[in-house]
Coordinates of C-alpha atoms in Angstrom, one line a residue:
M28 CA 176.3 121.1 -17.3
N29 CA 175.8 119.4 -20.7
E30 CA 178.4 117.9 -23.1
F31 CA 177.0 119.8 -25.9
P32 CA 175.7 123.3 -25.7
W33 CA 172.2 122.7 -27.2
L34 CA 170.6 125.9 -26.1
T35 CA 173.5 128.0 -27.2
T36 CA 173.4 126.4 -30.6
L37 CA 169.6 127.0 -30.7
W38 CA 169.8 130.8 -30.5
V39 CA 173.2 131.2 -32.4
L40 CA 171.9 129.4 -35.5
P41 CA 169.4 132.2 -36.5
L42 CA 172.0 134.9 -35.5
A43 CA 174.5 133.1 -37.7
G44 CA 171.9 132.9 -40.4
A45 CA 171.1 136.6 -40.2
I46 CA 174.9 137.3 -40.7
V47 CA 175.3 135.0 -43.6
V48 CA 172.2 136.4 -45.2
A49 CA 173.4 140.0 -44.8
A50 CA 176.8 139.0 -46.4
L51 CA 175.5 137.4 -49.5
P52 CA 176.1 139.1 -52.8
R53 CA 173.9 142.0 -53.5
R54 CA 171.8 140.5 -56.5
A55 CA 171.3 137.1 -54.6
R56 CA 167.9 137.7 -53.5
M57 CA 166.5 134.2 -54.1
M58 CA 169.7 132.8 -52.3
A59 CA 169.1 135.1 -49.4
R60 CA 165.5 133.7 -49.0
W61 CA 166.6 130.1 -49.1
T62 CA 169.5 130.7 -46.9
G63 CA 167.3 132.2 -44.3
L64 CA 164.8 129.2 -44.6
A65 CA 167.6 126.8 -44.2
F66 CA 169.0 128.4 -41.0
A67 CA 165.3 128.6 -39.6
L68 CA 164.9 124.9 -40.3
A69 CA 168.1 124.2 -38.7
A70 CA 167.1 126.0 -35.5
L71 CA 163.7 124.1 -35.6
A72 CA 165.8 120.8 -35.8
I73 CA 167.7 121.9 -32.7
G74 CA 164.5 122.8 -31.0
I75 CA 163.1 119.4 -31.5
V76 CA 166.5 117.9 -30.2
V77 CA 166.0 120.0 -27.0
A78 CA 162.3 118.8 -26.7
V79 CA 163.3 115.1 -27.0
R80 CA 166.2 115.5 -24.4
F81 CA 163.9 117.3 -22.0
E82 CA 162.7 115.0 -19.2
P83 CA 159.2 116.0 -18.0
G84 CA 159.8 114.3 -14.6
G85 CA 163.2 115.6 -14.3
P86 CA 164.8 118.7 -12.6
Q87 CA 163.0 121.9 -13.1
Y88 CA 165.7 123.6 -15.3
Q89 CA 167.3 121.2 -17.7
L90 CA 170.0 121.3 -20.4
V91 CA 171.7 124.1 -18.2
E92 CA 174.8 125.8 -19.6
S93 CA 176.7 128.2 -17.2
H94 CA 179.6 130.4 -17.9
R95 CA 181.3 133.5 -16.3
W96 CA 180.2 136.7 -18.3
I97 CA 180.8 139.8 -16.1
P98 CA 182.1 138.5 -12.7
A99 CA 182.3 141.9 -11.3
F100 CA 178.6 142.3 -11.3
G101 CA 177.7 138.6 -10.6
A102 CA 176.3 138.2 -14.2
G103 CA 176.8 135.0 -15.9
Y104 CA 175.9 133.4 -19.3
T105 CA 173.4 130.9 -18.0
L106 CA 170.9 129.1 -20.0
G107 CA 168.3 126.4 -19.2
V108 CA 164.7 125.3 -19.9
D109 CA 161.8 124.3 -17.9
G110 CA 158.5 123.1 -19.4
I111 CA 157.1 126.7 -19.9
A112 CA 160.2 127.8 -21.7
L113 CA 160.3 124.7 -23.8
V114 CA 156.9 125.0 -25.3
L115 CA 157.4 128.6 -26.2
V116 CA 160.9 127.7 -27.6
L117 CA 159.1 125.2 -29.9
L118 CA 156.4 127.7 -30.8
T119 CA 159.1 130.3 -31.9
A120 CA 161.4 127.9 -33.8
G121 CA 158.2 126.2 -35.5
L122 CA 156.6 129.4 -36.5
M123 CA 159.8 131.0 -38.1
P124 CA 160.1 128.8 -41.2
L125 CA 156.4 129.2 -42.0
L126 CA 156.6 132.9 -41.6
L127 CA 159.6 133.2 -43.9
L128 CA 157.6 131.2 -46.5
A129 CA 154.5 133.3 -46.0
G130 CA 156.5 136.5 -46.4
W131 CA 158.5 135.2 -49.4
N132 CA 157.7 138.4 -51.3
D133 CA 157.0 140.7 -48.5
D134 CA 160.2 142.7 -48.9
V135 CA 159.1 143.9 -52.4
G136 CA 158.8 147.7 -52.2
G137 CA 160.0 147.9 -48.7
A138 CA 162.7 149.3 -46.7
A139 CA 161.9 152.7 -47.6
G140 CA 163.2 153.2 -51.0
G141 CA 163.8 149.7 -52.1
G142 CA 167.2 148.5 -53.3
T143 CA 168.9 145.3 -54.3
R144 CA 169.6 144.4 -50.6
V145 CA 165.9 144.7 -49.4
T146 CA 165.5 140.9 -49.4
H147 CA 168.6 140.4 -47.4
I148 CA 167.7 143.0 -44.8
Y149 CA 164.2 141.6 -44.4
V150 CA 165.4 138.0 -43.9
A151 CA 168.1 139.0 -41.5
L152 CA 165.9 141.2 -39.4
M153 CA 163.4 138.2 -39.0
L154 CA 166.2 135.7 -38.1
L155 CA 167.7 138.3 -35.5
V156 CA 164.3 138.6 -33.9
E157 CA 164.1 134.9 -33.6
S158 CA 167.5 134.6 -32.1
M159 CA 166.9 137.2 -29.4
V160 CA 163.6 135.8 -28.5
L161 CA 165.0 132.2 -28.0
I162 CA 167.8 133.5 -25.7
S163 CA 165.2 135.3 -23.8
F164 CA 163.1 132.3 -23.2
T165 CA 166.1 130.2 -22.2
S166 CA 168.1 132.7 -20.1
L167 CA 168.6 132.0 -16.3
D168 CA 170.4 135.2 -15.6
I169 CA 168.4 138.4 -15.1
L170 CA 170.7 140.7 -16.7
L171 CA 171.2 138.4 -19.7
F172 CA 167.3 138.3 -20.0
Y173 CA 167.0 142.1 -19.7
V174 CA 169.6 142.8 -22.4
F175 CA 168.0 140.7 -25.0
F176 CA 164.4 141.8 -23.9
E177 CA 165.4 145.2 -24.9
V178 CA 167.8 144.5 -27.8
M179 CA 164.8 142.6 -29.7
L180 CA 163.1 145.9 -30.1
I181 CA 165.7 147.2 -32.7
P182 CA 165.2 144.6 -35.4
M183 CA 161.4 144.7 -34.8
Y184 CA 161.4 148.4 -35.1
F185 CA 162.9 148.2 -38.5
L186 CA 160.5 145.3 -39.5
I187 CA 157.6 147.6 -38.7
G188 CA 158.9 150.7 -40.1
G189 CA 160.8 149.5 -43.1
F190 CA 158.4 146.9 -44.6
G191 CA 154.9 146.8 -45.2
P192 CA 152.2 145.2 -47.4
H193 CA 150.6 148.2 -48.9
G194 CA 153.1 149.8 -51.2
D195 CA 155.7 152.3 -50.7
N196 CA 154.3 155.7 -51.4
V197 CA 155.0 158.6 -49.1
A198 CA 151.9 158.4 -46.9
V199 CA 152.3 154.7 -46.3
R200 CA 156.0 155.2 -45.3
Q201 CA 154.9 157.9 -42.8
Q202 CA 152.3 155.8 -41.4
R203 CA 154.7 152.9 -41.1
A204 CA 157.3 155.2 -39.5
R205 CA 154.8 156.6 -36.9
S206 CA 153.6 153.0 -36.0
A207 CA 157.3 151.9 -35.5
V208 CA 158.1 154.9 -33.4
K209 CA 155.1 154.3 -31.2
F210 CA 156.1 150.8 -30.8
L211 CA 159.6 151.5 -30.0
L212 CA 158.8 154.3 -27.6
Y213 CA 156.1 152.4 -25.6
N214 CA 158.4 149.4 -25.2
L215 CA 161.8 151.3 -24.4
F216 CA 159.9 153.3 -21.7
G217 CA 158.7 149.9 -20.2
G218 CA 162.3 148.6 -20.6
L219 CA 163.8 151.7 -18.8
I220 CA 161.4 151.1 -15.8
M221 CA 162.4 147.6 -15.6
L222 CA 166.1 148.5 -15.7
A223 CA 165.7 150.5 -12.6
A224 CA 164.0 147.4 -11.0
V225 CA 166.8 145.2 -12.1
I226 CA 169.4 147.5 -10.6
G227 CA 167.3 147.7 -7.3
L228 CA 167.1 143.9 -7.2
Y229 CA 171.0 143.6 -7.7
V230 CA 171.4 146.1 -4.9
L231 CA 169.4 144.0 -2.5
T232 CA 171.5 140.9 -3.4
A233 CA 174.6 142.7 -3.0
R234 CA 173.5 143.9 0.6
Q235 CA 172.9 140.2 1.4
H236 CA 176.3 139.3 -0.2
L237 CA 174.5 136.8 -2.3
G238 CA 176.9 135.2 -4.8
G239 CA 179.6 137.1 -3.3
D240 CA 179.1 141.0 -3.9
G241 CA 175.7 140.6 -5.6
T242 CA 174.2 138.3 -8.3
F243 CA 171.8 138.3 -11.2
D244 CA 171.6 134.5 -11.2
F245 CA 167.9 133.9 -11.5
R246 CA 167.8 130.6 -9.3
T247 CA 169.8 132.2 -6.4
V248 CA 167.7 135.3 -6.3
V249 CA 164.5 133.2 -6.3
A250 CA 165.7 131.2 -3.5
A251 CA 166.5 134.2 -1.5
A252 CA 163.2 136.0 -2.5
N253 CA 161.2 133.0 -1.3
S254 CA 163.1 132.5 1.9
G255 CA 163.0 136.0 3.0
Q256 CA 166.6 136.6 2.6
L257 CA 166.6 139.7 0.4
G258 CA 166.1 141.9 3.4
A259 CA 163.6 144.3 1.9
G260 CA 160.3 145.4 3.2
P261 CA 157.1 145.1 1.4
A262 CA 157.2 148.7 0.0
V263 CA 160.4 148.0 -1.7
L264 CA 159.5 144.7 -3.1
N265 CA 156.1 146.0 -4.3
A266 CA 158.1 148.8 -6.2
L267 CA 160.4 146.3 -7.8
F268 CA 157.5 144.1 -8.7
L269 CA 155.8 147.1 -10.4
G270 CA 159.1 147.8 -12.4
F271 CA 159.1 144.3 -13.9
M272 CA 155.4 144.2 -14.3
F273 CA 155.1 147.5 -16.2
A274 CA 157.6 146.4 -18.8
F275 CA 155.9 143.2 -19.3
A276 CA 152.4 144.6 -19.3
V277 CA 153.6 147.0 -22.2
K278 CA 155.0 144.2 -24.2
A279 CA 152.2 141.7 -23.5
P280 CA 150.2 144.1 -24.1
L281 CA 147.8 144.6 -21.1
W282 CA 145.1 147.3 -21.2
P283 CA 145.5 150.2 -21.0
L284 CA 149.1 150.0 -22.4
H285 CA 148.0 148.2 -25.5
T286 CA 147.5 151.1 -27.9
W287 CA 150.6 150.7 -29.8
L288 CA 149.7 147.1 -31.0
P289 CA 146.9 147.5 -33.6
D290 CA 148.9 150.4 -35.3
A291 CA 152.1 148.2 -35.4
A292 CA 150.2 145.1 -36.6
V293 CA 148.4 146.8 -39.6
S294 CA 151.8 148.7 -40.6
A295 CA 154.0 145.5 -40.7
T296 CA 153.8 142.8 -43.2
P297 CA 151.6 139.9 -42.3
A298 CA 154.5 137.8 -41.3
G299 CA 156.1 140.5 -39.4
A300 CA 153.0 141.2 -37.6
V301 CA 152.6 137.5 -36.7
L302 CA 156.2 137.5 -35.4
M303 CA 155.4 140.3 -33.1
M304 CA 152.0 139.1 -31.8
A305 CA 152.6 135.4 -31.7
V306 CA 156.2 135.3 -30.6
V307 CA 157.7 138.7 -29.3
D308 CA 154.6 139.7 -27.3
K309 CA 154.8 136.3 -25.5
V310 CA 158.2 137.5 -23.9
G311 CA 155.8 139.8 -21.9
T312 CA 153.5 137.0 -20.5
F313 CA 156.4 134.7 -20.0
G314 CA 158.1 137.4 -18.0
M315 CA 155.1 137.7 -15.8
L316 CA 154.9 134.0 -15.2
R317 CA 158.6 133.5 -14.5
Y318 CA 160.0 136.8 -13.1
C319 CA 157.1 138.6 -11.5
L320 CA 155.7 135.4 -9.8
L321 CA 159.0 133.9 -8.6
L322 CA 160.9 137.0 -7.6
F323 CA 158.1 138.8 -6.0
P324 CA 155.5 136.3 -4.5
S325 CA 154.2 138.6 -1.8
A326 CA 153.8 141.5 -4.3
T327 CA 152.2 139.2 -6.8
A328 CA 149.7 138.4 -4.1
T329 CA 149.1 141.9 -3.4
Y330 CA 148.6 143.1 -6.9
A331 CA 147.0 140.0 -8.5
P332 CA 143.3 141.4 -7.9
L333 CA 144.1 144.6 -9.7
V334 CA 146.0 142.9 -12.5
S335 CA 143.1 140.5 -12.8
V336 CA 140.6 143.3 -13.2
L337 CA 142.8 144.9 -15.9
A338 CA 143.0 141.6 -17.7
V339 CA 139.1 141.4 -17.7
I340 CA 138.8 144.9 -19.0
G341 CA 141.3 144.0 -21.7
I342 CA 139.4 140.8 -22.7
V343 CA 136.0 142.6 -23.1
Y344 CA 137.6 145.9 -24.3
G345 CA 139.6 144.0 -27.1
A346 CA 136.4 142.0 -28.2
L347 CA 134.2 145.1 -28.4
L348 CA 136.5 147.0 -30.5
A349 CA 137.2 144.0 -32.7
L350 CA 133.3 143.9 -33.3
G351 CA 133.4 147.5 -34.5
Q352 CA 136.3 147.3 -36.9
T353 CA 136.0 147.8 -40.7
D354 CA 139.7 146.9 -41.3
V355 CA 140.3 143.1 -41.4
M356 CA 143.8 143.2 -40.1
R357 CA 143.1 145.7 -37.3
L358 CA 140.1 143.4 -36.2
I359 CA 142.5 140.4 -35.8
A360 CA 144.9 142.7 -33.9
Y361 CA 142.2 143.7 -31.4
T362 CA 141.3 140.0 -31.0
S363 CA 145.0 139.5 -29.7
I364 CA 144.4 142.1 -27.0
S365 CA 141.4 140.2 -25.8
H366 CA 143.3 136.9 -25.8
F367 CA 146.3 138.2 -24.0
G368 CA 143.9 139.3 -21.3
F369 CA 143.0 135.7 -20.9
I370 CA 146.7 134.6 -20.6
I371 CA 147.3 137.3 -18.0
L372 CA 144.2 136.4 -16.1
G373 CA 145.4 132.8 -15.9
I374 CA 148.9 133.6 -14.8
F375 CA 147.6 135.8 -11.8
A376 CA 145.0 133.4 -10.7
R377 CA 147.9 131.5 -9.2
T378 CA 146.3 128.3 -9.6
N379 CA 147.6 125.1 -11.3
Q380 CA 144.6 125.1 -14.0
G381 CA 145.1 128.7 -14.4
G382 CA 148.9 128.7 -14.9
A383 CA 148.8 125.6 -17.2
G384 CA 145.8 127.1 -19.2
A385 CA 147.7 130.4 -19.6
T386 CA 151.0 128.7 -20.8
L387 CA 149.1 126.6 -23.2
Y388 CA 147.1 129.6 -24.2
M389 CA 150.4 131.2 -25.4
V390 CA 151.1 128.4 -27.6
N391 CA 147.6 128.1 -29.1
H392 CA 147.2 131.9 -29.5
G393 CA 150.5 131.9 -31.4
I394 CA 149.3 129.2 -33.9
S395 CA 145.8 130.5 -34.3
T396 CA 146.7 134.2 -34.8
A397 CA 149.3 133.1 -37.3
A398 CA 146.8 131.1 -39.2
L399 CA 144.0 133.8 -39.2
F400 CA 146.5 136.8 -39.9
L401 CA 148.4 134.9 -42.6
I402 CA 145.4 133.9 -44.5
A403 CA 143.9 137.5 -44.2
G404 CA 147.2 138.7 -45.4
F405 CA 147.2 136.4 -48.6
L406 CA 143.6 137.7 -49.3
V407 CA 144.5 141.4 -48.8
S408 CA 147.6 141.1 -51.0
R409 CA 145.4 139.9 -53.8
R410 CA 142.7 142.5 -53.4
G411 CA 145.0 145.5 -52.5
T412 CA 142.7 146.5 -49.5
R413 CA 142.1 145.7 -45.9
A414 CA 138.5 147.1 -46.0
I415 CA 136.1 144.3 -45.1
A416 CA 133.3 146.0 -47.1
A417 CA 135.5 145.5 -50.3
F418 CA 135.2 141.7 -50.0
G419 CA 132.2 139.4 -50.5
G420 CA 131.4 135.9 -52.1
V421 CA 135.0 134.9 -51.8
Q422 CA 134.1 131.3 -50.9
K423 CA 132.7 131.1 -54.4
V424 CA 136.0 132.0 -56.2
A425 CA 138.4 130.9 -53.7
P426 CA 136.8 128.0 -51.7
V427 CA 140.0 126.7 -50.0
M428 CA 141.0 130.1 -48.8
A429 CA 137.6 130.7 -47.3
G430 CA 137.5 127.2 -45.8
T431 CA 140.9 127.7 -44.1
F432 CA 139.9 131.1 -43.0
L433 CA 136.7 129.6 -41.3
I434 CA 138.8 127.1 -39.5
A435 CA 141.2 129.6 -38.1
G436 CA 138.4 132.0 -37.2
L437 CA 136.6 129.1 -35.3
A438 CA 139.9 128.5 -33.6
T439 CA 140.0 132.2 -32.6
L440 CA 136.6 132.0 -30.8
S441 CA 137.6 128.8 -29.1
L442 CA 135.4 126.3 -30.8
P443 CA 135.5 123.0 -28.8
G444 CA 137.6 120.6 -30.6
L445 CA 140.2 123.2 -31.6
A446 CA 143.4 124.0 -29.5
P447 CA 142.4 127.4 -27.9
F448 CA 139.2 125.9 -26.4
V449 CA 141.3 123.6 -24.1
S450 CA 143.5 126.6 -22.9
E451 CA 140.7 129.0 -22.5
F452 CA 138.6 126.5 -20.5
L453 CA 141.6 125.8 -18.1
V454 CA 142.1 129.5 -17.7
L455 CA 138.4 130.3 -16.8
A456 CA 138.2 127.1 -14.5
G457 CA 141.5 127.9 -12.7
T458 CA 140.5 131.5 -12.4
F459 CA 137.0 130.9 -11.1
T460 CA 138.3 129.0 -8.0
R461 CA 140.1 132.1 -6.8
Y462 CA 138.2 135.1 -8.6
P463 CA 134.8 133.8 -9.6
V464 CA 133.6 137.4 -10.5
A465 CA 136.4 137.9 -12.8
A466 CA 136.1 134.4 -14.4
I467 CA 132.3 135.1 -15.0
C468 CA 132.8 138.5 -16.5
A469 CA 135.6 137.1 -18.9
T470 CA 133.1 134.5 -20.3
S471 CA 131.2 137.4 -22.0
A472 CA 134.1 137.5 -24.4
L473 CA 133.0 134.1 -25.6
V474 CA 129.8 135.6 -27.1
L475 CA 131.6 138.7 -28.3
A476 CA 134.2 136.4 -30.0
A477 CA 131.5 134.5 -31.9
L478 CA 130.0 137.6 -33.0
Y479 CA 133.0 139.1 -34.5
V480 CA 134.4 136.0 -36.2
L481 CA 131.1 134.8 -37.7
W482 CA 130.1 138.2 -38.7
L483 CA 133.6 138.8 -40.4
Y484 CA 133.2 135.5 -42.3
Q485 CA 129.7 136.4 -43.4
R486 CA 130.7 139.8 -44.7
M487 CA 133.9 138.6 -46.5
M488 CA 133.3 135.2 -47.6
T489 CA 129.6 134.7 -48.4
G490 CA 126.9 136.4 -50.4
P491 CA 127.2 137.5 -54.0
V492 CA 130.8 138.0 -55.6
R493 CA 131.5 141.8 -55.2
D494 CA 133.0 143.8 -58.0
G495 CA 137.0 143.2 -58.0
N496 CA 136.7 139.7 -56.4
E497 CA 136.0 137.8 -59.6
K498 CA 139.4 136.8 -60.4
L499 CA 140.8 136.2 -56.9
R500 CA 143.2 133.3 -56.9
D501 CA 142.8 130.5 -54.4
L502 CA 145.7 129.6 -52.0
L503 CA 149.0 128.8 -54.0
P504 CA 151.0 125.6 -53.0
R505 CA 153.6 127.8 -51.1
E506 CA 150.6 129.3 -49.1
L507 CA 149.2 125.9 -48.5
I508 CA 152.6 124.6 -47.1
V509 CA 152.3 127.5 -44.6
V510 CA 148.7 127.2 -43.7
V511 CA 148.1 123.4 -43.5
P512 CA 150.7 122.8 -40.7
L513 CA 149.0 125.5 -38.6
L514 CA 145.5 124.1 -39.1
A515 CA 146.8 120.6 -38.3
A516 CA 148.3 121.8 -35.1
L517 CA 145.0 123.4 -34.1
L518 CA 143.2 120.1 -34.7
V519 CA 145.7 118.0 -33.0
L520 CA 146.2 120.1 -29.9
G521 CA 142.5 120.5 -29.6
A522 CA 141.9 116.8 -29.6
Y523 CA 145.1 115.6 -27.7
P524 CA 146.9 118.5 -25.7
K525 CA 148.4 116.0 -23.3
P526 CA 151.9 115.9 -24.5
V527 CA 152.2 119.6 -24.2
L528 CA 150.5 119.8 -20.9
D529 CA 152.7 116.9 -19.6
R530 CA 155.7 119.3 -19.8
I531 CA 153.8 122.6 -18.8
D532 CA 152.0 121.2 -15.5
P533 CA 155.3 120.1 -13.6
A534 CA 156.8 123.6 -14.3
V535 CA 153.6 125.6 -13.3
A536 CA 153.2 123.2 -10.1
S537 CA 157.0 124.0 -9.1
T538 CA 156.4 127.7 -9.7
L539 CA 153.3 127.8 -7.3
T540 CA 155.0 125.6 -4.9
T541 CA 158.0 127.9 -4.7
I542 CA 155.9 131.0 -4.1
G543 CA 153.6 129.1 -1.5
A544 CA 150.3 129.6 -3.6
H545 CA 147.9 126.7 -3.3
D546 CA 144.7 126.0 -5.2
P547 CA 141.8 127.2 -3.2
A548 CA 139.9 124.3 -1.5
P549 CA 136.4 123.8 -2.9
T550 CA 133.8 125.0 -0.7
V551 CA 130.9 122.5 -0.4
P552 CA 127.7 123.7 1.4
Q553 CA 126.8 121.6 4.2
P554 CA 123.2 120.3 4.3
E555 CA 121.0 121.7 6.9
A556 CA 120.1 119.3 9.8
A557 CA 116.7 117.8 9.6
P558 CA 114.2 119.1 12.2
T559 CA 114.1 116.9 15.3
H560 CA 110.8 115.7 17.2
G561 CA 110.9 114.5 20.7
G562 CA 114.8 114.1 20.7
T563 CA 114.7 111.9 17.5
R564 CA 115.5 112.7 13.9

């Protein structure tokens, strides 16, 4: 156990920030913004400390904190990070200050009716979501994870339904409310299915007297699950796997459980939408990699082909729908459905390359989506419309905005030299060794991505300046502070991903070793024997 509770401090800081912001004087709107930013930066500083103290060659779970929580149920307050959780913690903590800066004025006209405390509510909700995501990534107790997996839906619901970028008239408020309710119902239903699976898993541990009368300790349950000590047949384990998987597939989202995402993304503010797609939804893919694989190795092997097929469908489906969109924000939302398909495909390939690529893809998708969605949001806020047809010739009046939009778009289509290329290549290479047909089908999305990104740029940024675009302002200093670090991260991770992979690879290898999954051996065709003549070759 550590002398200082770094992981507790990590998630408590944004929670404390939310409380402090909510308690500020009613008229102190600017103070609320700066206070929220200060707490987000403090959480980032703690995240960096955690990363520095993490030893890539050390134990699988590090900086572990363990305290009794509900002893009667075998539930504990147990935190720890492996390399997978670490990079997602850094993604979350690194994005939050940028999102608060990007959404500096997003609270204007929000919260269904406005009021002097709109800013306080908006900033506090953003920090609450960050806090709950961080404890979800660091939890080593199944019940603790489940609680915050569900609770994070509440502040996210209010961010979608209460704040939006397109005014505050009745029709807009109604659309936001519908999108928020759809988001909540989908995810709550998935969570209830998962709750049944969590209870079922606890019953199994209680029957085997693990941890006494049952336990939620993740490490104990994993050890029992992979040594055959849970005492359950394949049918029970398959059912429990499906309970966890369904909840994660909704949050990820995996086709066909994805339909809530585009509506929620266009109804929220750009910063709120990025928080949802780049951070909150990663809890779903993280859950697949940690909980589905490690708790149910045999069920994972059984359902991996089916999940891979659904992932490929999502990859192609998301790309095709993005190609047909006339709304720039909805187009970007559909690209995320395609990208999540790649992440899930890499996870269920159950290979070292696939798992490492999927984890790296979670990070790279978060950065590239944040860059593209936020720049598009800056442009939409100036023009007052999301319609692609309303733009044109932007590069003539706002060249910096057009240039940064192009770089972010090229990252989205996984151009070599930018971060997503490395992760997408690893996913496809790792998948090909086990499911070659799925990998080949998934590559079709590379062509579709080039089509929808370059066509989007052509329609919005090139050509003559359309009416209404003549006075569009270029990126402001505050907006450049947001965009430049994201683009720099895409370039650095595209050229040198080794520091991140050095932390991911041991965790992925440990996961696959624990569940007994091995990379398929390459098959090399043997040369035919040369014909013999008279007994000689």
